[in-house]
Amino acid sequence: MDEGVIPVTPNDVLVDALVSPSGVIPISPAALERLRV
């Protein structure tokens, strides 16, 4: 397995935002767009 590569299976859900005590941290362009609306 290549270093730095995260294996993805069909059962994995792609996460585009992290929820933290300080709020939502968008980690993808799609999440950023949703937060702007």
GROMACS .gro file of N, CA and C in nm:
model
  111
    1MET      N    1   0.085  -0.120   0.000
    1MET     CA    2   0.000   0.000   0.000
    1MET      C    3   0.088   0.125   0.000
    2ASP      N    4   0.052   0.222  -0.081
    2ASP     CA    5   0.131   0.344  -0.089
    2ASP      C    6   0.114   0.428   0.037
    3GLU      N    7   0.224   0.489   0.079
    3GLU     CA    8   0.218   0.574   0.197
    3GLU      C    9   0.135   0.699   0.168
    4GLY      N   10   0.050   0.736   0.260
    4GLY     CA   11  -0.032   0.856   0.242
    4GLY      C   12  -0.161   0.831   0.167
    5VAL      N   13  -0.182   0.707   0.121
    5VAL     CA   14  -0.305   0.676   0.048
    5VAL      C   15  -0.403   0.611   0.144
    6ILE      N   16  -0.524   0.664   0.148
    6ILE     CA   17  -0.627   0.609   0.235
    6ILE      C   18  -0.715   0.515   0.154
    7PRO      N   19  -0.717   0.388   0.192
    7PRO     CA   20  -0.801   0.293   0.117
    7PRO      C   21  -0.949   0.325   0.135
    8VAL      N   22  -1.024   0.320   0.025
    8VAL     CA   23  -1.167   0.350   0.030
    8VAL      C   24  -1.242   0.227  -0.017
    9THR      N   25  -1.341   0.188   0.059
    9THR     CA   26  -1.424   0.074   0.020
    9THR      C   27  -1.562   0.126  -0.020
   10PRO      N   28  -1.640   0.046  -0.090
   10PRO     CA   29  -1.775   0.090  -0.130
   10PRO      C   30  -1.863   0.127  -0.012
   11ASN      N   31  -1.830   0.078   0.106
   11ASN     CA   32  -1.910   0.107   0.225
   11ASN      C   33  -1.870   0.237   0.294
   12ASP      N   34  -1.757   0.294   0.253
   12ASP     CA   35  -1.711   0.417   0.316
   12ASP      C   36  -1.797   0.535   0.273
   13VAL      N   37  -1.818   0.626   0.366
   13VAL     CA   38  -1.891   0.749   0.336
   13VAL      C   39  -1.789   0.860   0.327
   14LEU      N   40  -1.789   0.932   0.217
   14LEU     CA   41  -1.694   1.042   0.203
   14LEU      C   42  -1.739   1.159   0.291
   15VAL      N   43  -1.649   1.202   0.376
   15VAL     CA   44  -1.681   1.311   0.468
   15VAL      C   45  -1.632   1.442   0.409
   16ASP      N   46  -1.721   1.543   0.402
   16ASP     CA   47  -1.678   1.671   0.345
   16ASP      C   48  -1.679   1.782   0.449
   17ALA      N   49  -1.708   1.747   0.574
   17ALA     CA   50  -1.701   1.847   0.681
   17ALA      C   51  -1.683   1.775   0.814
   18LEU      N   52  -1.606   1.838   0.902
   18LEU     CA   53  -1.586   1.783   1.036
   18LEU      C   54  -1.662   1.870   1.135
   19VAL      N   55  -1.732   1.806   1.226
   19VAL     CA   56  -1.804   1.882   1.329
   19VAL      C   57  -1.720   1.880   1.455
   20SER      N   58  -1.688   1.999   1.504
   20SER     CA   59  -1.606   2.011   1.624
   20SER      C   60  -1.679   2.099   1.724
   21PRO      N   61  -1.630   2.105   1.848
   21PRO     CA   62  -1.695   2.191   1.948
   21PRO      C   63  -1.703   2.337   1.904
   22SER      N   64  -1.611   2.380   1.820
   22SER     CA   65  -1.610   2.520   1.776
   22SER      C   66  -1.698   2.542   1.654
   23GLY      N   67  -1.756   2.436   1.600
   23GLY     CA   68  -1.842   2.451   1.484
   23GLY      C   69  -1.811   2.348   1.377
   24VAL      N   70  -1.853   2.378   1.256
   24VAL     CA   71  -1.831   2.287   1.144
   24VAL      C   72  -1.707   2.331   1.068
   25ILE      N   73  -1.618   2.237   1.041
   25ILE     CA   74  -1.497   2.267   0.966
   25ILE      C   75  -1.510   2.202   0.829
   26PRO      N   76  -1.535   2.282   0.725
   26PRO     CA   77  -1.547   2.225   0.590
   26PRO      C   78  -1.411   2.180   0.539
   27ILE      N   79  -1.405   2.062   0.479
   27ILE     CA   80  -1.278   2.012   0.426
   27ILE      C   81  -1.289   1.976   0.278
   28SER      N   82  -1.393   2.028   0.214
   28SER     CA   83  -1.406   2.007   0.070
   28SER      C   84  -1.477   2.127   0.009
   29PRO      N   85  -1.457   2.150  -0.120
   29PRO     CA   86  -1.525   2.263  -0.187
   29PRO      C   87  -1.676   2.254  -0.174
   30ALA      N   88  -1.731   2.134  -0.177
   30ALA     CA   89  -1.877   2.119  -0.166
   30ALA      C   90  -1.926   2.166  -0.030
   31ALA      N   91  -1.852   2.134   0.074
   31ALA     CA   92  -1.891   2.178   0.208
   31ALA      C   93  -1.880   2.329   0.220
   32LEU      N   94  -1.777   2.386   0.161
   32LEU     CA   95  -1.760   2.531   0.165
   32LEU      C   96  -1.878   2.600   0.098
   33GLU      N   97  -1.922   2.547  -0.015
   33GLU     CA   98  -2.035   2.605  -0.087
   33GLU      C   99  -2.162   2.598  -0.003
   34ARG      N  100  -2.185   2.486   0.064
   34ARG     CA  101  -2.305   2.470   0.146
   34ARG      C  102  -2.305   2.569   0.262
   35LEU      N  103  -2.189   2.594   0.321
   35LEU     CA  104  -2.183   2.685   0.435
   35LEU      C  105  -2.204   2.830   0.392
   36ARG      N  106  -2.174   2.862   0.266
   36ARG     CA  107  -2.190   2.999   0.217
   36ARG      C  108  -2.336   3.034   0.193
   37VAL      N  109  -2.417   2.933   0.165
   37VAL     CA  110  -2.558   2.957   0.131
   37VAL      C  111  -2.635   3.007   0.252
   0.00000   0.00000   0.00000
